[in-house]
Coordinates of C-alpha atoms and ligand atoms in Angstrom, one line a residue:
X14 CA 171.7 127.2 155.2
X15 CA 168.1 125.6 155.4
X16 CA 167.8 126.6 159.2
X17 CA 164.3 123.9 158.5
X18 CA 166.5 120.9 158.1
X19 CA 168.9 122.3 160.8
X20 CA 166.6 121.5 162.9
X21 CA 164.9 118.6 161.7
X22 CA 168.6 117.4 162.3
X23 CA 169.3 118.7 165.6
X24 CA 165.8 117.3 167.0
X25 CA 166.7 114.1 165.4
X26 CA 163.3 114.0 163.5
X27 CA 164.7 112.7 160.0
X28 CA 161.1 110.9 158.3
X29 CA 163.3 110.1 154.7
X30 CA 165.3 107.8 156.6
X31 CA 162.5 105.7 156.8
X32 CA 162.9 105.1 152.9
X33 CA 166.2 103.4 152.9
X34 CA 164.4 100.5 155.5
X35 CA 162.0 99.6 152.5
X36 CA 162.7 96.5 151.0
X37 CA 161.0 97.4 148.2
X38 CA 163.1 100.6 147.6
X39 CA 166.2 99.1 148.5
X40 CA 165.8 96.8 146.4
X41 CA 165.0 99.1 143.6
X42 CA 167.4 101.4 143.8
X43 CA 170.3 98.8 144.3
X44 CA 168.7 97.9 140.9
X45 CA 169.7 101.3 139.7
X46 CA 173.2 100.6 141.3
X47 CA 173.2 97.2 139.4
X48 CA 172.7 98.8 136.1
X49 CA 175.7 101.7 136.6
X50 CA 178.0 98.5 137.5
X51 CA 177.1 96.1 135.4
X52 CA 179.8 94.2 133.0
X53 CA 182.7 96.1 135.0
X54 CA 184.7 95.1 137.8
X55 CA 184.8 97.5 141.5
X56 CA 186.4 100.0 141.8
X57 CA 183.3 101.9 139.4
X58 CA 185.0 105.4 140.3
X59 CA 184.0 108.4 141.1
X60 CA 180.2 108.8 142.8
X61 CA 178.3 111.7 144.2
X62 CA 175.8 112.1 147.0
X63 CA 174.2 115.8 146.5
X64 CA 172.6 116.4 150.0
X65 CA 173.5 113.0 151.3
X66 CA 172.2 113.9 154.5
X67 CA 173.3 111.1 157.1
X68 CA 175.1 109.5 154.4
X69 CA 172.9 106.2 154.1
X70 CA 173.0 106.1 150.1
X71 CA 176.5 107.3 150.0
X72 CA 177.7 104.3 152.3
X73 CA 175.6 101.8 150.5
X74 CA 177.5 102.8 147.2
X75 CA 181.0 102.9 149.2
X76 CA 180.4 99.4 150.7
X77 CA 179.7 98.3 146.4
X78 CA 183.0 99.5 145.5
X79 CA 182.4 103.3 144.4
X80 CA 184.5 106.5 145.7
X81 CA 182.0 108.0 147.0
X82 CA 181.6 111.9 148.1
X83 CA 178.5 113.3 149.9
X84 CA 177.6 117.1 150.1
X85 CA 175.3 118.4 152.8
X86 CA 174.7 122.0 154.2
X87 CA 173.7 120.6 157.5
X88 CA 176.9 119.6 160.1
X89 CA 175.1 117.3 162.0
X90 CA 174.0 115.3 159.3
X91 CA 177.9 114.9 158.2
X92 CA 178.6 114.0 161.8
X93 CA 175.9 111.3 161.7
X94 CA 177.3 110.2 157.8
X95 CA 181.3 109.7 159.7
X96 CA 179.8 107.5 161.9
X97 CA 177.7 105.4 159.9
X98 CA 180.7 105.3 157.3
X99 CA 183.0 104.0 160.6
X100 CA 180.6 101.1 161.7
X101 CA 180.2 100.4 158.5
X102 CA 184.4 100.5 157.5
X103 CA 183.4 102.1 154.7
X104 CA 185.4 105.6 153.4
X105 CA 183.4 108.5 152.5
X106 CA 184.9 112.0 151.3
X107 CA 182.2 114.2 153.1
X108 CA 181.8 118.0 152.4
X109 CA 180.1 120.9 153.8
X110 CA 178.8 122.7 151.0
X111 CA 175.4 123.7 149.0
X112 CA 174.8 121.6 146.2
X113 CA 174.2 125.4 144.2
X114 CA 178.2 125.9 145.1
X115 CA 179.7 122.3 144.4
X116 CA 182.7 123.8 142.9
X117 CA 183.2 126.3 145.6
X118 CA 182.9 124.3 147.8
X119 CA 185.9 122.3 146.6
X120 CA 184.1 119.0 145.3
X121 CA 185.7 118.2 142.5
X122 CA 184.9 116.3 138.8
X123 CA 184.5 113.4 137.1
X124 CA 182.3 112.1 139.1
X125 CA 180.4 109.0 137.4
X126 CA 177.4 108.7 139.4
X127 CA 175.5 111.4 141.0
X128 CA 172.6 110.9 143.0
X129 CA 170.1 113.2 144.5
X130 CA 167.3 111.6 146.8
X131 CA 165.6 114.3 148.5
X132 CA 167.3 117.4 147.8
X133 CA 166.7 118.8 144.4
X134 CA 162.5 118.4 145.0
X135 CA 162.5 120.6 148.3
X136 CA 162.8 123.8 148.9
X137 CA 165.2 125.0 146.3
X138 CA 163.9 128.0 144.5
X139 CA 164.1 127.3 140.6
X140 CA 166.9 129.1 140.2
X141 CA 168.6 127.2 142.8
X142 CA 167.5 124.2 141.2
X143 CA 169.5 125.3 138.0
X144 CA 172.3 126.3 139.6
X145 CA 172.2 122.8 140.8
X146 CA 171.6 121.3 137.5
X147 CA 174.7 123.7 136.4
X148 CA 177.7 122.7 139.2
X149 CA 176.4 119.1 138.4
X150 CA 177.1 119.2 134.4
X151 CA 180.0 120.9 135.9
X152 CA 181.4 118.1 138.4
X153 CA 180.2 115.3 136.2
X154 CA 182.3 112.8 134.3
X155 CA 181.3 112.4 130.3
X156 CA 178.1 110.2 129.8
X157 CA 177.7 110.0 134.1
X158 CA 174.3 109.0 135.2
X159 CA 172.4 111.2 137.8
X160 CA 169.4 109.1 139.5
X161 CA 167.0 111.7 140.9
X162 CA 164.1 111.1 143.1
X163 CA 161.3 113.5 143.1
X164 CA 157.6 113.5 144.7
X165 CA 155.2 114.6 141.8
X166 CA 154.4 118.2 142.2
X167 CA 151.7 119.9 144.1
X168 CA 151.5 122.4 147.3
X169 CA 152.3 121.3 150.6
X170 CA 152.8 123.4 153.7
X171 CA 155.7 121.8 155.4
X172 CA 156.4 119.0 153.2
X173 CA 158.4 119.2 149.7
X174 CA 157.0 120.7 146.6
X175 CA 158.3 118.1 143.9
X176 CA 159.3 118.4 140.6
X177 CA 158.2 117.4 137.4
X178 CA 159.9 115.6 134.4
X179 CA 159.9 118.9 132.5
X180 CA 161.4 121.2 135.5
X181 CA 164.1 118.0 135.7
X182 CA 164.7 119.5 132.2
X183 CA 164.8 122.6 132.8
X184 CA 167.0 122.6 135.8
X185 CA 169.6 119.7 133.4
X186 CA 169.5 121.2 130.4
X187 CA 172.8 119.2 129.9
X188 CA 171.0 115.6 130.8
X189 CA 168.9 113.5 128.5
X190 CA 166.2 111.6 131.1
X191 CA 166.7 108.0 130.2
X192 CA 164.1 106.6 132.4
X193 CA 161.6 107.1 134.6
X194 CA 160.0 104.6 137.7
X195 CA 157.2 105.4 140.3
X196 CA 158.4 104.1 143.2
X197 CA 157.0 101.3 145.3
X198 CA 156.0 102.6 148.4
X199 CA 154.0 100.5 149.9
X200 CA 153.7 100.7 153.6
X201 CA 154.9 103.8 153.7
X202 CA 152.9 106.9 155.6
X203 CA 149.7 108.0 153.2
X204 CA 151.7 111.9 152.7
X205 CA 154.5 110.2 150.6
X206 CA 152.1 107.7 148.9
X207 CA 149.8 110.6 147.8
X208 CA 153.1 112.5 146.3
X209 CA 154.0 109.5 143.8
X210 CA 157.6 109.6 144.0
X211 CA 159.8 108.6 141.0
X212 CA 162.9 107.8 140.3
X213 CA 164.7 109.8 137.2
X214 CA 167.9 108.3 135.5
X215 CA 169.8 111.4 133.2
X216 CA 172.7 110.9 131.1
X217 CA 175.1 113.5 131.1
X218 CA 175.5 114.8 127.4
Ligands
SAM310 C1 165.2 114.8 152.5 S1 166.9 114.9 153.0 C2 167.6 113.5 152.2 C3 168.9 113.1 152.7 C4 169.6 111.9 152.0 N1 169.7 112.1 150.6 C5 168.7 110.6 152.2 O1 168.1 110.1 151.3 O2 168.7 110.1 153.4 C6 167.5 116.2 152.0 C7 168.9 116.6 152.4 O3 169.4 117.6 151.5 C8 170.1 118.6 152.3 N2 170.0 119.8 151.5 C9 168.9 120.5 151.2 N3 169.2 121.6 150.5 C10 170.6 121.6 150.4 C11 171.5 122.5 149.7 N4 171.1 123.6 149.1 N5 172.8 122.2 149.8 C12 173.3 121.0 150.4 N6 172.4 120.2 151.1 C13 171.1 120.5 151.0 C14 169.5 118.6 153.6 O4 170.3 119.0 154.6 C15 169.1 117.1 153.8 O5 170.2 116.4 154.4

């Protein structure tokens, strides 16, 4: 386990959670949400957090109808997703588990929806980021959507390194990219509006 975010945790010093208080972003991404649900009626099935962290996304898409399991390596983080799923009165199936070992780590399949917001552009190695690409493909349902944020690559000491379109396609060589949005950050700190972030939609082959 990242022994970098198990701290981050236990200090409770947790900067991404910042993103879901956007407007902008929420409203964007609840965009992206729109556009998996639209001409169908809740419950949309099967949906997957990949390092949901303290479960903010994962509840969002609980409380719109989805069944929702959310992966993290970190314990605390699933301690602080139970909660928030309980004030909320949402449900949540949360796992401890790497997101290079979702089958292992008893996760399942036929997951819908998969999203990863933070994980896949951090500090997994490139082959870690295949393996992740590969118990994806494995968990996902025919023709699911994976939306995949990413900061646009470069070298940063202590913040994530990124990914580009073409290591997304490297690491999913299963997924077609369907779409691609920068991300409106506006008023957020200057380190994450000099890294671009975008949102990637995929389509499961
Ligand atoms: C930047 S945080 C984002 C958390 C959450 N997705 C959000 O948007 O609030 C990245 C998360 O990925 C988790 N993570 C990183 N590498 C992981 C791995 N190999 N397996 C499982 N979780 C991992 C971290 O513990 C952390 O919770």
């Amino acid at each position: 386990m990242s022994s970098a975010y198990k701290l981050l945790y236990g200090i409770g010093f947790t900067p991404w959670e910042q993103m879901a208080k956007s407007p902008m972003i929420n409203e964007q991404i609840s965009s992206l949400f729109d556009r998996e649900e639209a001409g169908r009626e809740p419950p949309y099935g099967r949906a997957l957090d990949l390092g949901c962290g303290s479960g903010i996304w994962a509840a969002k898409l609980a409380a719109r109808g989805w069944q929702v399991t959310g992966v993290d390596f970190v314990p605390k983080a699933l301690r602080r997703a139970r909660e928030l799923a309980d004030q909320a009165g949402v449900e949540l199936q949360l796992i401890e588990g790497d997101v290079t070992a979702l089958a292992s780590a008893g996760v399942g399949s036929g997951f819908r929806l998969l999203l990863d917001f933070g994980c896949f552009h951090d500090e997994l190695s490139d082959l870690q980021r295949v393996e992740e690409g590969r118990e994806a493909s494995a968990a996902a349902a025919p023709r699911a959507t994976m939306l995949l944020m990413a900061w646009t690559p470069a070298r940063r000491r202590f913040l994530p390194r990124g990914a580009s379109r073409e290591e997304i396609e490297v690491a999913f060589p299963e997924w077609t990219i369907t779409d691609e949005e920068v991300m409106d950050v506006t008023g957020a700190p200057k380190n994450v509006r000099k890294a671009e972030p975008r949102l990637y939609q995929l389509r499961r082959n």
